[in-house]
PDB file of C-alpha atoms in Angstrom:
ATOM      1  CA  ASN B  86       9.197  -1.353  -0.972  1.00 74.00           C
ATOM      2  CA  ALA B  87       5.720  -0.728  -1.960  1.00 83.00           C
ATOM      3  CA  GLY B  88       4.201  -0.945   1.562  1.00 94.00           C
ATOM      4  CA  VAL B  89       0.516  -1.858   1.265  1.00 97.00           C
ATOM      5  CA  THR B  90      -1.257  -2.017  -2.075  1.00 97.00           C
ATOM      6  CA  GLN B  91      -4.933  -2.525  -2.943  1.00 98.00           C
ATOM      7  CA  THR B  92      -6.613  -3.621  -6.060  1.00 97.00           C
ATOM      8  CA  PRO B  93      -8.822  -2.281  -7.813  1.00 97.00           C
ATOM      9  CA  LYS B  94      -8.893   1.489  -6.880  1.00 96.00           C
ATOM     10  CA  PHE B  95     -12.450   1.997  -8.027  1.00 97.00           C
ATOM     11  CA  ARG B  96     -15.232  -0.366  -8.703  1.00 97.00           C
ATOM     12  CA  VAL B  97     -19.000   0.056  -9.473  1.00 97.00           C
ATOM     13  CA  LEU B  98     -21.134  -2.980  -8.989  1.00 97.00           C
ATOM     14  CA  LYS B  99     -24.741  -3.887  -9.477  1.00 97.00           C
ATOM     15  CA  THR B 100     -26.740  -5.348  -6.700  1.00 98.00           C
ATOM     16  CA  GLY B 101     -26.122  -9.116  -6.458  1.00 97.00           C
ATOM     17  CA  GLN B 102     -22.833  -8.997  -8.165  1.00 97.00           C
ATOM     18  CA  SER B 103     -19.688 -10.488  -6.466  1.00 97.00           C
ATOM     19  CA  MET B 104     -16.127  -9.137  -6.430  1.00 96.00           C
ATOM     20  CA  THR B 105     -12.822  -9.616  -4.671  1.00 98.00           C
ATOM     21  CA  LEU B 106     -10.648  -6.880  -3.385  1.00 98.00           C
ATOM     22  CA  LEU B 107      -7.019  -7.703  -3.121  1.00 98.00           C
ATOM     23  CA  CYS B 108      -4.643  -6.356  -0.502  1.00 98.00           C
ATOM     24  CA  ALA B 109      -0.805  -7.130  -0.796  1.00 98.00           C
ATOM     25  CA  GLN B 110       1.878  -6.039   1.776  1.00 97.00           C
ATOM     26  CA  ASP B 111       5.691  -6.493   1.333  1.00 96.00           C
ATOM     27  CA  MET B 112       6.687  -5.906   4.955  1.00 95.00           C
ATOM     28  CA  ASN B 113       6.494  -9.367   6.088  1.00 95.00           C
ATOM     29  CA  HIS B 114       3.860  -8.415   8.635  1.00 95.00           C
ATOM     30  CA  GLU B 115       1.934 -11.104  10.514  1.00 94.00           C
ATOM     31  CA  TYR B 116      -1.352  -9.182  11.025  1.00 94.00           C
ATOM     32  CA  MET B 117      -3.634  -7.843   8.316  1.00 96.00           C
ATOM     33  CA  TYR B 118      -6.894  -6.053   8.548  1.00 96.00           C
ATOM     34  CA  TRP B 119      -9.881  -4.948   6.331  1.00 98.00           C
ATOM     35  CA  TYR B 120     -11.848  -1.806   7.229  1.00 97.00           C
ATOM     36  CA  ARG B 121     -14.617   0.204   5.802  1.00 97.00           C
ATOM     37  CA  GLN B 122     -14.901   3.825   6.051  1.00 96.00           C
ATOM     38  CA  ASP B 123     -18.286   5.594   5.488  1.00 93.00           C
ATOM     39  CA  PRO B 124     -18.814   9.439   5.215  1.00 85.00           C
ATOM     40  CA  GLY B 125     -18.090  11.295   8.331  1.00 75.00           C
ATOM     41  CA  MET B 126     -17.115   8.120  10.225  1.00 76.00           C
ATOM     42  CA  GLY B 127     -14.088   6.604  11.376  1.00 84.00           C
ATOM     43  CA  LEU B 128     -12.899   3.039  10.213  1.00 92.00           C
ATOM     44  CA  ARG B 129     -14.833  -0.071  11.249  1.00 93.00           C
ATOM     45  CA  LEU B 130     -13.122  -3.286  11.241  1.00 94.00           C
ATOM     46  CA  ILE B 131     -14.648  -6.106   8.926  1.00 97.00           C
ATOM     47  CA  HIS B 132     -12.263  -8.974   9.273  1.00 97.00           C
ATOM     48  CA  TYR B 133      -8.703  -9.513  10.298  1.00 95.00           C
ATOM     49  CA  SER B 134      -5.901 -12.005  10.250  1.00 95.00           C
ATOM     50  CA  VAL B 135      -3.163 -12.853  12.787  1.00 93.00           C
ATOM     51  CA  GLY B 136      -1.221 -14.902  10.389  1.00 93.00           C
ATOM     52  CA  GLU B 137      -1.080 -17.057   7.206  1.00 95.00           C
ATOM     53  CA  GLY B 138      -4.171 -19.393   6.963  1.00 95.00           C
ATOM     54  CA  THR B 139      -6.116 -17.615   9.951  1.00 95.00           C
ATOM     55  CA  THR B 140      -8.926 -15.097   9.776  1.00 97.00           C
ATOM     56  CA  ALA B 141     -11.400 -13.684  12.405  1.00 95.00           C
ATOM     57  CA  LYS B 142     -14.601 -11.633  12.340  1.00 95.00           C
ATOM     58  CA  GLY B 143     -14.214  -7.929  13.329  1.00 93.00           C
ATOM     59  CA  GLU B 144     -16.993  -5.357  14.214  1.00 91.00           C
ATOM     60  CA  VAL B 145     -18.993  -5.554  10.876  1.00 95.00           C
ATOM     61  CA  PRO B 146     -18.392  -8.790   9.174  1.00 97.00           C
ATOM     62  CA  ASP B 147     -21.815  -9.591   7.685  1.00 97.00           C
ATOM     63  CA  GLY B 148     -21.854  -9.895   3.835  1.00 97.00           C
ATOM     64  CA  TYR B 149     -18.048 -10.234   3.546  1.00 98.00           C
ATOM     65  CA  ASN B 150     -15.671 -13.165   3.544  1.00 97.00           C
ATOM     66  CA  VAL B 151     -12.029 -13.140   3.583  1.00 98.00           C
ATOM     67  CA  SER B 152      -9.081 -15.524   2.948  1.00 98.00           C
ATOM     68  CA  ARG B 153      -5.232 -15.346   3.813  1.00 97.00           C
ATOM     69  CA  LEU B 154      -3.741 -18.232   1.780  1.00 96.00           C
ATOM     70  CA  LYS B 155      -0.360 -16.308   1.469  1.00 96.00           C
ATOM     71  CA  LYS B 156       1.171 -14.240   4.311  1.00 96.00           C
ATOM     72  CA  GLN B 157       1.518 -11.199   2.036  1.00 97.00           C
ATOM     73  CA  ASN B 158      -1.931 -11.310   0.734  1.00 98.00           C
ATOM     74  CA  PHE B 159      -5.378 -10.753   2.363  1.00 98.00           C
ATOM     75  CA  LEU B 160      -8.624 -10.992   0.062  1.00 98.00           C
ATOM     76  CA  LEU B 161     -11.876  -9.599   0.867  1.00 98.00           C
ATOM     77  CA  GLY B 162     -14.756 -11.004  -1.028  1.00 98.00           C
ATOM     78  CA  LEU B 163     -18.375  -9.787  -1.471  1.00 97.00           C
ATOM     79  CA  GLU B 164     -20.506 -12.623  -2.561  1.00 93.00           C
ATOM     80  CA  SER B 165     -23.843 -10.676  -3.377  1.00 97.00           C
ATOM     81  CA  ALA B 166     -23.259  -7.120  -3.235  1.00 97.00           C
ATOM     82  CA  ALA B 167     -25.763  -4.779  -1.577  1.00 97.00           C
ATOM     83  CA  PRO B 168     -26.196  -0.895  -1.872  1.00 97.00           C
ATOM     84  CA  SER B 169     -25.288  -0.718   1.974  1.00 96.00           C
ATOM     85  CA  GLN B 170     -21.834  -1.994   1.049  1.00 97.00           C
ATOM     86  CA  THR B 171     -21.017   1.220  -0.891  1.00 97.00           C
ATOM     87  CA  SER B 172     -18.088   2.453   0.945  1.00 98.00           C
ATOM     88  CA  VAL B 173     -14.375   2.996   0.710  1.00 97.00           C
ATOM     89  CA  TYR B 174     -12.285   0.003   1.749  1.00 98.00           C
ATOM     90  CA  PHE B 175      -8.963   0.123   3.510  1.00 98.00           C
ATOM     91  CA  CYS B 176      -6.494  -2.661   4.063  1.00 98.00           C
ATOM     92  CA  ALA B 177      -3.815  -2.447   6.711  1.00 97.00           C
ATOM     93  CA  SER B 178      -0.947  -4.608   8.076  1.00 96.00           C
ATOM     94  CA  SER B 179       1.225  -4.501  11.315  1.00 93.00           C
ATOM     95  CA  ILE B 180       3.455  -6.225  13.644  1.00 87.00           C
ATOM     96  CA  LEU B 181       1.200  -6.882  16.555  1.00 72.00           C
ATOM     97  CA  ILE B 182       0.775  -3.875  18.805  1.00 69.00           C
ATOM     98  CA  ASN B 183       2.258  -1.307  16.658  1.00 78.00           C
ATOM     99  CA  GLU B 184       1.168   1.166  14.055  1.00 88.00           C
ATOM    100  CA  GLN B 185      -0.919  -0.182  11.264  1.00 93.00           C
ATOM    101  CA  PHE B 186       0.127   0.714   7.777  1.00 95.00           C
ATOM    102  CA  PHE B 187      -2.653   1.451   5.450  1.00 97.00           C
ATOM    103  CA  GLY B 188      -3.166   1.071   1.753  1.00 97.00           C
ATOM    104  CA  PRO B 189      -4.659   3.679  -0.535  1.00 97.00           C
ATOM    105  CA  GLY B 190      -8.145   2.363  -0.485  1.00 97.00           C
ATOM    106  CA  THR B 191     -10.788   0.978  -2.761  1.00 97.00           C
ATOM    107  CA  ARG B 192     -13.865   3.062  -3.610  1.00 97.00           C
ATOM    108  CA  LEU B 193     -16.796   0.636  -4.141  1.00 98.00           C
ATOM    109  CA  THR B 194     -20.219   1.789  -5.407  1.00 97.00           C
ATOM    110  CA  VAL B 195     -23.092  -0.695  -5.400  1.00 97.00           C
ATOM    111  CA  LEU B 196     -26.063   0.354  -7.424  1.00 97.00           C
TER     112      LEU B 196
ATOM    113  CA  GLY X 123      -3.388  27.738  20.456  1.00 27.00           C
ATOM    114  CA  GLU X 124      -7.127  26.831  20.647  1.00 28.00           C
ATOM    115  CA  SER X 125      -8.230  24.228  22.747  1.00 27.00           C
ATOM    116  CA  VAL X 126     -11.297  22.254  21.685  1.00 26.00           C
ATOM    117  CA  GLY X 127     -13.863  20.134  23.507  1.00 29.00           C
ATOM    118  CA  LEU X 128     -14.192  16.507  23.112  1.00 39.00           C
ATOM    119  CA  HIS X 129     -15.784  14.973  19.986  1.00 54.00           C
ATOM    120  CA  LEU X 130     -15.599  18.296  18.080  1.00 67.00           C
ATOM    121  CA  PRO X 131     -15.903  17.294  14.451  1.00 87.00           C
ATOM    122  CA  THR X 132     -14.072  20.417  13.030  1.00 92.00           C
ATOM    123  CA  LEU X 133     -11.337  22.567  14.222  1.00 94.00           C
ATOM    124  CA  SER X 134     -10.397  25.911  12.349  1.00 96.00           C
ATOM    125  CA  VAL X 135      -7.002  27.461  13.294  1.00 96.00           C
ATOM    126  CA  GLN X 136      -4.962  30.245  11.785  1.00 97.00           C
ATOM    127  CA  GLU X 137      -1.743  29.242  10.065  1.00 97.00           C
ATOM    128  CA  GLY X 138       1.136  29.567  12.600  1.00 97.00           C
ATOM    129  CA  ASP X 139      -1.087  28.803  15.570  1.00 97.00           C
ATOM    130  CA  ASN X 140      -0.790  25.691  17.672  1.00 97.00           C
ATOM    131  CA  SER X 141      -3.511  22.989  17.329  1.00 96.00           C
ATOM    132  CA  ILE X 142      -4.992  20.832  20.048  1.00 96.00           C
ATOM    133  CA  ILE X 143      -7.221  17.949  19.070  1.00 95.00           C
ATOM    134  CA  ASN X 144      -8.830  15.902  21.770  1.00 94.00           C
ATOM    135  CA  CYS X 145     -10.004  12.362  21.998  1.00 93.00           C
ATOM    136  CA  ALA X 146     -11.682  10.378  24.767  1.00 91.00           C
ATOM    137  CA  TYR X 147     -11.160   6.693  24.923  1.00 88.00           C
ATOM    138  CA  SER X 148     -13.483   4.085  26.324  1.00 81.00           C
ATOM    139  CA  ASN X 149     -11.548   1.208  27.801  1.00 84.00           C
ATOM    140  CA  SER X 150      -9.452   1.732  30.773  1.00 85.00           C
ATOM    141  CA  ALA X 151      -7.500  -1.562  29.771  1.00 85.00           C
ATOM    142  CA  SER X 152      -6.228  -0.035  26.595  1.00 87.00           C
ATOM    143  CA  ASP X 153      -2.468   0.067  26.688  1.00 88.00           C
ATOM    144  CA  TYR X 154      -1.600   1.491  23.212  1.00 90.00           C
ATOM    145  CA  PHE X 155      -2.794   4.691  21.488  1.00 93.00           C
ATOM    146  CA  ILE X 156      -2.122   6.136  18.122  1.00 94.00           C
ATOM    147  CA  TRP X 157      -3.007   9.155  15.903  1.00 95.00           C
ATOM    148  CA  TYR X 158      -3.496   9.091  12.332  1.00 96.00           C
ATOM    149  CA  LYS X 159      -3.884  11.861   9.589  1.00 97.00           C
ATOM    150  CA  GLN X 160      -5.991  11.157   6.626  1.00 95.00           C
ATOM    151  CA  GLU X 161      -5.818  13.656   3.531  1.00 95.00           C
ATOM    152  CA  SER X 162      -8.805  13.676   1.096  1.00 92.00           C
ATOM    153  CA  GLY X 163      -8.736  10.591  -1.026  1.00 92.00           C
ATOM    154  CA  LYS X 164      -5.750   8.809   0.809  1.00 94.00           C
ATOM    155  CA  GLY X 165      -5.429   6.119   3.442  1.00 95.00           C
ATOM    156  CA  PRO X 166      -4.692   6.994   7.129  1.00 95.00           C
ATOM    157  CA  GLN X 167      -1.038   7.887   7.754  1.00 96.00           C
ATOM    158  CA  PHE X 168       0.690   7.342  11.087  1.00 94.00           C
ATOM    159  CA  ILE X 169       1.452  10.546  12.989  1.00 95.00           C
ATOM    160  CA  ILE X 170       2.518   9.511  16.458  1.00 96.00           C
ATOM    161  CA  ASP X 171       1.874   6.749  19.114  1.00 95.00           C
ATOM    162  CA  ILE X 172       2.182   6.239  22.886  1.00 95.00           C
ATOM    163  CA  ARG X 173       1.913   3.368  25.243  1.00 93.00           C
ATOM    164  CA  SER X 174       0.082   3.502  28.542  1.00 92.00           C
ATOM    165  CA  ASN X 175       3.316   3.572  30.599  1.00 94.00           C
ATOM    166  CA  MET X 176       3.960   7.048  29.311  1.00 96.00           C
ATOM    167  CA  ASP X 177       1.954  10.379  29.577  1.00 97.00           C
ATOM    168  CA  LYS X 178       3.658  12.286  26.958  1.00 98.00           C
ATOM    169  CA  ARG X 179       5.528  11.697  23.700  1.00 98.00           C
ATOM    170  CA  GLN X 180       7.043  14.230  21.255  1.00 97.00           C
ATOM    171  CA  GLY X 181       7.624  14.039  17.633  1.00 95.00           C
ATOM    172  CA  GLN X 182       8.577  16.606  15.068  1.00 93.00           C
ATOM    173  CA  ARG X 183       5.974  19.409  15.644  1.00 96.00           C
ATOM    174  CA  VAL X 184       3.661  16.911  17.310  1.00 98.00           C
ATOM    175  CA  THR X 185       3.058  16.007  20.896  1.00 98.00           C
ATOM    176  CA  VAL X 186       0.625  13.398  22.239  1.00 98.00           C
ATOM    177  CA  LEU X 187      -0.532  13.612  25.865  1.00 98.00           C
ATOM    178  CA  LEU X 188      -2.297  10.583  27.671  1.00 97.00           C
ATOM    179  CA  ASN X 189      -4.162  11.156  30.809  1.00 95.00           C
ATOM    180  CA  LYS X 190      -5.225   7.762  32.035  1.00 93.00           C
ATOM    181  CA  THR X 191      -7.131   9.000  34.947  1.00 93.00           C
ATOM    182  CA  VAL X 192      -9.909  10.553  32.875  1.00 92.00           C
ATOM    183  CA  LYS X 193      -9.223   8.340  29.701  1.00 91.00           C
ATOM    184  CA  HIS X 194      -8.172  11.335  27.509  1.00 94.00           C
ATOM    185  CA  LEU X 195      -5.838  11.648  24.845  1.00 94.00           C
ATOM    186  CA  SER X 196      -4.641  14.887  22.877  1.00 96.00           C
ATOM    187  CA  LEU X 197      -2.573  15.728  19.882  1.00 97.00           C
ATOM    188  CA  GLN X 198      -0.853  19.059  19.669  1.00 98.00           C
ATOM    189  CA  ILE X 199       0.428  20.291  16.476  1.00 98.00           C
ATOM    190  CA  ALA X 200       2.866  23.211  16.746  1.00 97.00           C
ATOM    191  CA  ALA X 201       3.001  26.168  14.273  1.00 97.00           C
ATOM    192  CA  THR X 202       0.159  24.610  12.125  1.00 97.00           C
ATOM    193  CA  GLN X 203       0.740  24.721   8.404  1.00 96.00           C
ATOM    194  CA  PRO X 204      -1.737  24.574   5.421  1.00 96.00           C
ATOM    195  CA  GLY X 205      -0.348  20.956   4.776  1.00 96.00           C
ATOM    196  CA  ASP X 206      -1.714  19.938   8.249  1.00 97.00           C
ATOM    197  CA  SER X 207      -5.180  20.305   6.923  1.00 97.00           C
ATOM    198  CA  ALA X 208      -6.802  16.775   7.061  1.00 96.00           C
ATOM    199  CA  VAL X 209      -9.000  14.554   9.168  1.00 95.00           C
ATOM    200  CA  TYR X 210      -7.284  13.340  12.420  1.00 95.00           C
ATOM    201  CA  PHE X 211      -8.174   9.940  13.941  1.00 93.00           C
ATOM    202  CA  CYS X 212      -7.307   8.734  17.452  1.00 93.00           C
ATOM    203  CA  ALA X 213      -7.387   4.907  17.937  1.00 92.00           C
ATOM    204  CA  GLU X 214      -6.882   2.571  21.037  1.00 90.00           C
ATOM    205  CA  ASN X 215      -5.684  -0.784  21.319  1.00 86.00           C
ATOM    206  CA  ASP X 216      -6.786  -3.191  23.958  1.00 71.00           C
ATOM    207  CA  ASP X 217      -4.751  -6.183  23.137  1.00 67.00           C
ATOM    208  CA  SER X 218      -5.938  -8.679  25.867  1.00 67.00           C
ATOM    209  CA  SER X 219      -6.902 -10.879  22.924  1.00 66.00           C
ATOM    210  CA  ASN X 220      -3.422 -10.354  21.194  1.00 72.00           C
ATOM    211  CA  THR X 221      -4.814  -9.509  17.793  1.00 77.00           C
ATOM    212  CA  GLY X 222      -3.408  -5.876  17.351  1.00 80.00           C
ATOM    213  CA  LYS X 223      -6.931  -4.559  16.647  1.00 86.00           C
ATOM    214  CA  LEU X 224      -7.384  -0.904  16.746  1.00 88.00           C
ATOM    215  CA  ILE X 225     -10.626   0.968  17.710  1.00 88.00           C
ATOM    216  CA  PHE X 226     -10.897   4.257  15.928  1.00 89.00           C
ATOM    217  CA  GLY X 227     -12.680   7.384  16.906  1.00 89.00           C
ATOM    218  CA  GLN X 228     -14.918   9.309  14.384  1.00 87.00           C
ATOM    219  CA  GLY X 229     -12.423  11.756  13.687  1.00 91.00           C
ATOM    220  CA  THR X 230     -11.724  15.538  13.770  1.00 93.00           C
ATOM    221  CA  THR X 231     -11.348  17.704  10.670  1.00 94.00           C
ATOM    222  CA  LEU X 232      -8.600  20.390  10.929  1.00 97.00           C
ATOM    223  CA  GLN X 233      -8.904  23.265   8.683  1.00 97.00           C
ATOM    224  CA  VAL X 234      -5.981  25.694   8.462  1.00 96.00           C
ATOM    225  CA  LYS X 235      -6.724  29.146   7.339  1.00 94.00           C
ATOM    226  CA  PRO X 236      -3.899  31.084   5.578  1.00 89.00           C
TER     227      PRO X 236
END
């Protein structure tokens, strides 16, 4: 049981490049979330999903898109990366109103 | 133990002392609260949670207290150890929209002096 995994662990992009971050969970959770964490700050919700085929905007959705084609996977896309998107990205999953299980994070730098 | 004020970004305690980390939440409708520990370079790890129908919950060496009157949450760590050094986040859930979304505080860094 791997829990929540994230791919890749690190990535450096140039401004304007695109990429996709993959989150996978093997706990059969319905709910999945993407957060970003900036230095000295808490986690801010980018997008979330309450089930396969559904997505919704969180607190800071601009510049990101998501897809949940399979229950176990939640993809976060950056179509045209900007330096302001330099951050650490965390994925989490849960069963409704319970603890969220977090992945190890992806450290993204946009030059 | 050492009691800290609200929104204190760093708490420094001696090994073996008790630690108290405080958190103010904003939404009186929130019905679920949770504490996470985040070590450097890792994702947040669950410590303990509490629902709004309770005012205290205990785990192993940790206790969470909830005061709904003043919208205050605290995490108490007994006999603090060097391995407790980390950033601690509180989070609240107002699930009127049934999404499971959590709203996180900015975090308190706990430093344990040997």
